Amino acid sequence: NIAGGTRAEEWMPLDHTPLDSFRQTMAINFDYIFMICRDAAREWIARDQRGALVNVSSVSSLTSAPWHGPYGAAKSAIRALTQTMANEWHEFGIRANSVLPGAVATERVMARVIPANVVPGTEQNFTEPVELANAIVFLLSDLANGISGQSLTVDRSLSTKFCSGARKSRKQLEAQ
């Protein structure tokens, strides 16, 4: 289950984040996970079918998400909800796990990030889409039968060097 993301205009300190923006970010990154998984589990339970779910969270759920707090909160909520799914549905043979990618080198991400922030030669910190897909396929496969309620980080070690950046000074904010 993958969708969501951040919008360029939502990168700001929490004390500047409008409630409507917070709610939109939560909805696109979290609400659909609940609805899709609830409906799938309900159907599998009714049919007495086993199943496996993999929800896409983010390395932004691991600690804090400076300057994109609503996104980090939504992705943290996915991890917690996935563990609850694993707990509640294990008796029906339903496994639930999450993957935590770093910055995935999609066309959209690369178009927005590369020109603005990346130092040439450091692109290796970006997770390739196929690397994320391989982790998801593994968690959905019979090879992962004993794995449920877990989070697998797929980030080429980005989370080991994640930096938060800095808040703009009053002068910088006034100059905008």
PDB file of C-alpha atoms in Angstrom:
ATOM      1  CA  ASN A   1       0.000   0.000   0.000  1.00  0.00           C
ATOM      2  CA  ILE A   2       1.831   3.026  -1.244  1.00  0.00           C
ATOM      3  CA  ALA A   3       0.683   6.555  -1.892  1.00  0.00           C
ATOM      4  CA  GLY A   4       1.183   9.904  -0.329  1.00  0.00           C
ATOM      5  CA  GLY A   5       4.285  11.975  -0.032  1.00  0.00           C
ATOM      6  CA  THR A   6       4.981  15.568   0.755  1.00  0.00           C
ATOM      7  CA  ARG A   7       4.096  18.700  -1.136  1.00  0.00           C
ATOM      8  CA  ALA A   8       6.833  21.313  -1.607  1.00  0.00           C
ATOM      9  CA  GLU A   9       4.737  23.953   0.150  1.00  0.00           C
ATOM     10  CA  GLU A  10       4.336  21.917   3.336  1.00  0.00           C
ATOM     11  CA  TRP A  11       8.032  21.932   4.307  1.00  0.00           C
ATOM     12  CA  MET A  12       7.965  24.358   7.222  1.00  0.00           C
ATOM     13  CA  PRO A  13       8.297  24.492  11.007  1.00  0.00           C
ATOM     14  CA  LEU A  14       5.362  23.031  12.926  1.00  0.00           C
ATOM     15  CA  ASP A  15       4.504  26.390  14.441  1.00  0.00           C
ATOM     16  CA  HIS A  16       3.934  27.699  10.895  1.00  0.00           C
ATOM     17  CA  THR A  17       1.930  24.679   9.702  1.00  0.00           C
ATOM     18  CA  PRO A  18      -1.750  25.440   9.029  1.00  0.00           C
ATOM     19  CA  LEU A  19      -4.213  22.886  10.430  1.00  0.00           C
ATOM     20  CA  ASP A  20      -5.701  22.291   6.987  1.00  0.00           C
ATOM     21  CA  SER A  21      -2.265  21.423   5.567  1.00  0.00           C
ATOM     22  CA  PHE A  22      -1.643  19.062   8.509  1.00  0.00           C
ATOM     23  CA  ARG A  23      -4.955  17.294   7.911  1.00  0.00           C
ATOM     24  CA  GLN A  24      -4.368  16.962   4.164  1.00  0.00           C
ATOM     25  CA  THR A  25      -0.963  15.398   4.756  1.00  0.00           C
ATOM     26  CA  MET A  26      -2.370  12.950   7.305  1.00  0.00           C
ATOM     27  CA  ALA A  27      -5.217  11.990   4.972  1.00  0.00           C
ATOM     28  CA  ILE A  28      -3.093  11.280   1.915  1.00  0.00           C
ATOM     29  CA  ASN A  29      -0.394   9.444   3.855  1.00  0.00           C
ATOM     30  CA  PHE A  30      -2.396   7.565   6.493  1.00  0.00           C
ATOM     31  CA  ASP A  31      -6.165   7.391   6.021  1.00  0.00           C
ATOM     32  CA  TYR A  32      -6.046   5.263   2.873  1.00  0.00           C
ATOM     33  CA  ILE A  33      -3.839   2.657   4.617  1.00  0.00           C
ATOM     34  CA  PHE A  34      -6.514   2.129   7.241  1.00  0.00           C
ATOM     35  CA  MET A  35      -9.327   1.864   4.699  1.00  0.00           C
ATOM     36  CA  ILE A  36      -7.546  -0.459   2.245  1.00  0.00           C
ATOM     37  CA  CYS A  37      -6.226  -2.812   4.928  1.00  0.00           C
ATOM     38  CA  ARG A  38      -9.491  -2.869   6.877  1.00  0.00           C
ATOM     39  CA  ASP A  39     -11.446  -3.759   3.751  1.00  0.00           C
ATOM     40  CA  ALA A  40      -8.949  -6.405   2.590  1.00  0.00           C
ATOM     41  CA  ALA A  41      -8.794  -8.049   6.028  1.00  0.00           C
ATOM     42  CA  ARG A  42     -12.565  -8.018   6.375  1.00  0.00           C
ATOM     43  CA  GLU A  43     -12.874  -9.819   3.028  1.00  0.00           C
ATOM     44  CA  TRP A  44     -10.109 -12.337   3.796  1.00  0.00           C
ATOM     45  CA  ILE A  45     -11.600 -13.112   7.217  1.00  0.00           C
ATOM     46  CA  ALA A  46     -15.076 -13.601   5.702  1.00  0.00           C
ATOM     47  CA  ARG A  47     -13.631 -15.991   3.097  1.00  0.00           C
ATOM     48  CA  ASP A  48     -11.322 -17.730   5.581  1.00  0.00           C
ATOM     49  CA  GLN A  49      -8.312 -16.713   3.449  1.00  0.00           C
ATOM     50  CA  ARG A  50      -4.773 -16.090   4.596  1.00  0.00           C
ATOM     51  CA  GLY A  51      -3.017 -12.955   3.380  1.00  0.00           C
ATOM     52  CA  ALA A  52      -0.116 -10.578   3.704  1.00  0.00           C
ATOM     53  CA  LEU A  53      -0.098  -6.800   3.788  1.00  0.00           C
ATOM     54  CA  VAL A  54       2.849  -4.469   3.339  1.00  0.00           C
ATOM     55  CA  ASN A  55       2.371  -0.803   4.130  1.00  0.00           C
ATOM     56  CA  VAL A  56       4.879   1.817   3.029  1.00  0.00           C
ATOM     57  CA  SER A  57       5.977   4.096   5.842  1.00  0.00           C
ATOM     58  CA  SER A  58       9.221   6.107   5.775  1.00  0.00           C
ATOM     59  CA  VAL A  59      12.514   6.622   7.567  1.00  0.00           C
ATOM     60  CA  SER A  60      10.852   9.884   8.635  1.00  0.00           C
ATOM     61  CA  SER A  61       8.886   7.743  11.088  1.00  0.00           C
ATOM     62  CA  LEU A  62      11.973   6.548  12.967  1.00  0.00           C
ATOM     63  CA  THR A  63      12.724   9.586  15.103  1.00  0.00           C
ATOM     64  CA  SER A  64      11.645  13.083  14.219  1.00  0.00           C
ATOM     65  CA  ALA A  65      10.763  14.718  10.927  1.00  0.00           C
ATOM     66  CA  PRO A  66      12.004  18.300  11.191  1.00  0.00           C
ATOM     67  CA  TRP A  67      10.366  20.709   8.746  1.00  0.00           C
ATOM     68  CA  HIS A  68       7.915  18.040   7.571  1.00  0.00           C
ATOM     69  CA  GLY A  69       6.304  17.038  10.867  1.00  0.00           C
ATOM     70  CA  PRO A  70       2.840  16.110   9.557  1.00  0.00           C
ATOM     71  CA  TYR A  71       4.428  13.678   7.083  1.00  0.00           C
ATOM     72  CA  GLY A  72       6.573  12.080   9.786  1.00  0.00           C
ATOM     73  CA  ALA A  73       3.545  11.817  12.080  1.00  0.00           C
ATOM     74  CA  ALA A  74       1.493  10.112   9.364  1.00  0.00           C
ATOM     75  CA  LYS A  75       4.271   7.666   8.564  1.00  0.00           C
ATOM     76  CA  SER A  76       4.741   6.904  12.287  1.00  0.00           C
ATOM     77  CA  ALA A  77       1.024   6.227  12.512  1.00  0.00           C
ATOM     78  CA  ILE A  78       1.349   3.715   9.661  1.00  0.00           C
ATOM     79  CA  ARG A  79       3.977   1.779  11.612  1.00  0.00           C
ATOM     80  CA  ALA A  80       1.818   1.691  14.751  1.00  0.00           C
ATOM     81  CA  LEU A  81      -1.340   0.720  12.857  1.00  0.00           C
ATOM     82  CA  THR A  82       0.544  -2.018  10.994  1.00  0.00           C
ATOM     83  CA  GLN A  83       1.644  -3.550  14.309  1.00  0.00           C
ATOM     84  CA  THR A  84      -1.964  -3.468  15.518  1.00  0.00           C
ATOM     85  CA  MET A  85      -3.084  -5.170  12.299  1.00  0.00           C
ATOM     86  CA  ALA A  86      -0.478  -7.901  12.835  1.00  0.00           C
ATOM     87  CA  ASN A  87      -1.682  -8.409  16.403  1.00  0.00           C
ATOM     88  CA  GLU A  88      -5.421  -8.430  15.670  1.00  0.00           C
ATOM     89  CA  TRP A  89      -5.370 -10.456  12.465  1.00  0.00           C
ATOM     90  CA  HIS A  90      -2.678 -13.073  13.111  1.00  0.00           C
ATOM     91  CA  GLU A  91      -5.271 -15.595  14.281  1.00  0.00           C
ATOM     92  CA  PHE A  92      -6.817 -15.386  10.800  1.00  0.00           C
ATOM     93  CA  GLY A  93      -3.506 -16.037   9.046  1.00  0.00           C
ATOM     94  CA  ILE A  94      -3.035 -12.429   7.994  1.00  0.00           C
ATOM     95  CA  ARG A  95       0.446 -10.946   8.270  1.00  0.00           C
ATOM     96  CA  ALA A  96       1.111  -7.190   8.256  1.00  0.00           C
ATOM     97  CA  ASN A  97       4.481  -5.481   7.927  1.00  0.00           C
ATOM     98  CA  SER A  98       5.774  -2.106   6.863  1.00  0.00           C
ATOM     99  CA  VAL A  99       8.743  -0.940   4.843  1.00  0.00           C
ATOM    100  CA  LEU A 100      10.543   2.296   5.616  1.00  0.00           C
ATOM    101  CA  PRO A 101      12.198   3.710   2.533  1.00  0.00           C
ATOM    102  CA  GLY A 102      14.499   6.671   2.500  1.00  0.00           C
ATOM    103  CA  ALA A 103      14.279   9.089  -0.390  1.00  0.00           C
ATOM    104  CA  VAL A 104      13.213   6.908  -3.313  1.00  0.00           C
ATOM    105  CA  ALA A 105      14.690   7.948  -6.650  1.00  0.00           C
ATOM    106  CA  THR A 106      11.410   8.400  -8.466  1.00  0.00           C
ATOM    107  CA  GLU A 107      11.110  10.873 -11.309  1.00  0.00           C
ATOM    108  CA  ARG A 108       9.075  13.244  -9.122  1.00  0.00           C
ATOM    109  CA  VAL A 109      11.522  13.152  -6.221  1.00  0.00           C
ATOM    110  CA  MET A 110      14.597  13.519  -8.364  1.00  0.00           C
ATOM    111  CA  ALA A 111      13.131  16.448 -10.309  1.00  0.00           C
ATOM    112  CA  ARG A 112      12.390  18.290  -7.076  1.00  0.00           C
ATOM    113  CA  VAL A 113      15.441  17.394  -4.993  1.00  0.00           C
ATOM    114  CA  ILE A 114      18.431  17.084  -7.285  1.00  0.00           C
ATOM    115  CA  PRO A 115      18.507  20.660  -8.577  1.00  0.00           C
ATOM    116  CA  ALA A 116      17.932  22.088  -5.117  1.00  0.00           C
ATOM    117  CA  ASN A 117      19.782  20.145  -2.463  1.00  0.00           C
ATOM    118  CA  VAL A 118      21.971  17.291  -3.598  1.00  0.00           C
ATOM    119  CA  VAL A 119      25.721  17.573  -3.830  1.00  0.00           C
ATOM    120  CA  PRO A 120      26.963  15.886  -7.023  1.00  0.00           C
ATOM    121  CA  GLY A 121      28.240  12.400  -6.323  1.00  0.00           C
ATOM    122  CA  THR A 122      25.927  11.760  -3.342  1.00  0.00           C
ATOM    123  CA  GLU A 123      22.972  10.339  -5.272  1.00  0.00           C
ATOM    124  CA  GLN A 124      23.817   6.877  -3.867  1.00  0.00           C
ATOM    125  CA  ASN A 125      21.796   7.838  -0.767  1.00  0.00           C
ATOM    126  CA  PHE A 126      18.634   7.532  -2.832  1.00  0.00           C
ATOM    127  CA  THR A 127      16.802   4.215  -2.723  1.00  0.00           C
ATOM    128  CA  GLU A 128      16.116   2.802  -6.157  1.00  0.00           C
ATOM    129  CA  PRO A 129      12.448   1.857  -6.741  1.00  0.00           C
ATOM    130  CA  VAL A 130      13.454  -1.746  -7.512  1.00  0.00           C
ATOM    131  CA  GLU A 131      15.193  -2.020  -4.122  1.00  0.00           C
ATOM    132  CA  LEU A 132      11.974  -1.050  -2.365  1.00  0.00           C
ATOM    133  CA  ALA A 133       9.966  -3.373  -4.604  1.00  0.00           C
ATOM    134  CA  ASN A 134      12.281  -6.299  -3.779  1.00  0.00           C
ATOM    135  CA  ALA A 135      11.734  -5.784  -0.048  1.00  0.00           C
ATOM    136  CA  ILE A 136       7.971  -5.644  -0.537  1.00  0.00           C
ATOM    137  CA  VAL A 137       7.966  -8.808  -2.672  1.00  0.00           C
ATOM    138  CA  PHE A 138      10.005 -10.590   0.012  1.00  0.00           C
ATOM    139  CA  LEU A 139       7.582  -9.584   2.795  1.00  0.00           C
ATOM    140  CA  LEU A 140       4.613 -10.730   0.699  1.00  0.00           C
ATOM    141  CA  SER A 141       6.250 -14.052  -0.161  1.00  0.00           C
ATOM    142  CA  ASP A 142       6.229 -17.362   1.674  1.00  0.00           C
ATOM    143  CA  LEU A 143       9.883 -16.707   2.559  1.00  0.00           C
ATOM    144  CA  ALA A 144       8.565 -14.226   5.140  1.00  0.00           C
ATOM    145  CA  ASN A 145       5.884 -16.493   6.630  1.00  0.00           C
ATOM    146  CA  GLY A 146       7.157 -16.002  10.166  1.00  0.00           C
ATOM    147  CA  ILE A 147       7.450 -12.214   9.887  1.00  0.00           C
ATOM    148  CA  SER A 148       4.575 -10.012  10.989  1.00  0.00           C
ATOM    149  CA  GLY A 149       4.296  -6.710  12.810  1.00  0.00           C
ATOM    150  CA  GLN A 150       7.784  -5.661  11.720  1.00  0.00           C
ATOM    151  CA  SER A 151       9.266  -2.656   9.946  1.00  0.00           C
ATOM    152  CA  LEU A 152      12.028  -3.129   7.397  1.00  0.00           C
ATOM    153  CA  THR A 153      14.179  -0.090   6.607  1.00  0.00           C
ATOM    154  CA  VAL A 154      15.221   0.109   2.949  1.00  0.00           C
ATOM    155  CA  ASP A 155      17.255   3.292   2.655  1.00  0.00           C
ATOM    156  CA  ARG A 156      20.876   2.629   1.606  1.00  0.00           C
ATOM    157  CA  SER A 157      21.867   3.768   5.124  1.00  0.00           C
ATOM    158  CA  LEU A 158      20.252   7.212   4.757  1.00  0.00           C
ATOM    159  CA  SER A 159      18.727   6.937   8.244  1.00  0.00           C
ATOM    160  CA  THR A 160      22.186   6.531   9.748  1.00  0.00           C
ATOM    161  CA  LYS A 161      23.160   9.985   8.576  1.00  0.00           C
ATOM    162  CA  PHE A 162      19.822  11.774   8.430  1.00  0.00           C
ATOM    163  CA  CYS A 163      20.246  15.451   9.148  1.00  0.00           C
ATOM    164  CA  SER A 164      17.509  17.863  10.015  1.00  0.00           C
ATOM    165  CA  GLY A 165      18.689  21.033   8.357  1.00  0.00           C
ATOM    166  CA  ALA A 166      18.212  24.409   9.973  1.00  0.00           C
ATOM    167  CA  ARG A 167      15.390  26.808  10.592  1.00  0.00           C
ATOM    168  CA  LYS A 168      15.442  30.026   8.627  1.00  0.00           C
ATOM    169  CA  SER A 169      16.298  33.118  10.632  1.00  0.00           C
ATOM    170  CA  ARG A 170      13.773  35.928  11.101  1.00  0.00           C
ATOM    171  CA  LYS A 171      15.712  37.975   8.563  1.00  0.00           C
ATOM    172  CA  GLN A 172      15.510  35.177   6.003  1.00  0.00           C
ATOM    173  CA  LEU A 173      11.776  34.749   6.624  1.00  0.00           C
ATOM    174  CA  GLU A 174      11.164  38.500   6.318  1.00  0.00           C
ATOM    175  CA  ALA A 175      13.134  38.638   3.078  1.00  0.00           C
ATOM    176  CA  GLN A 176      10.803  36.123   1.434  1.00  0.00           C
TER     177      GLN A 176
END
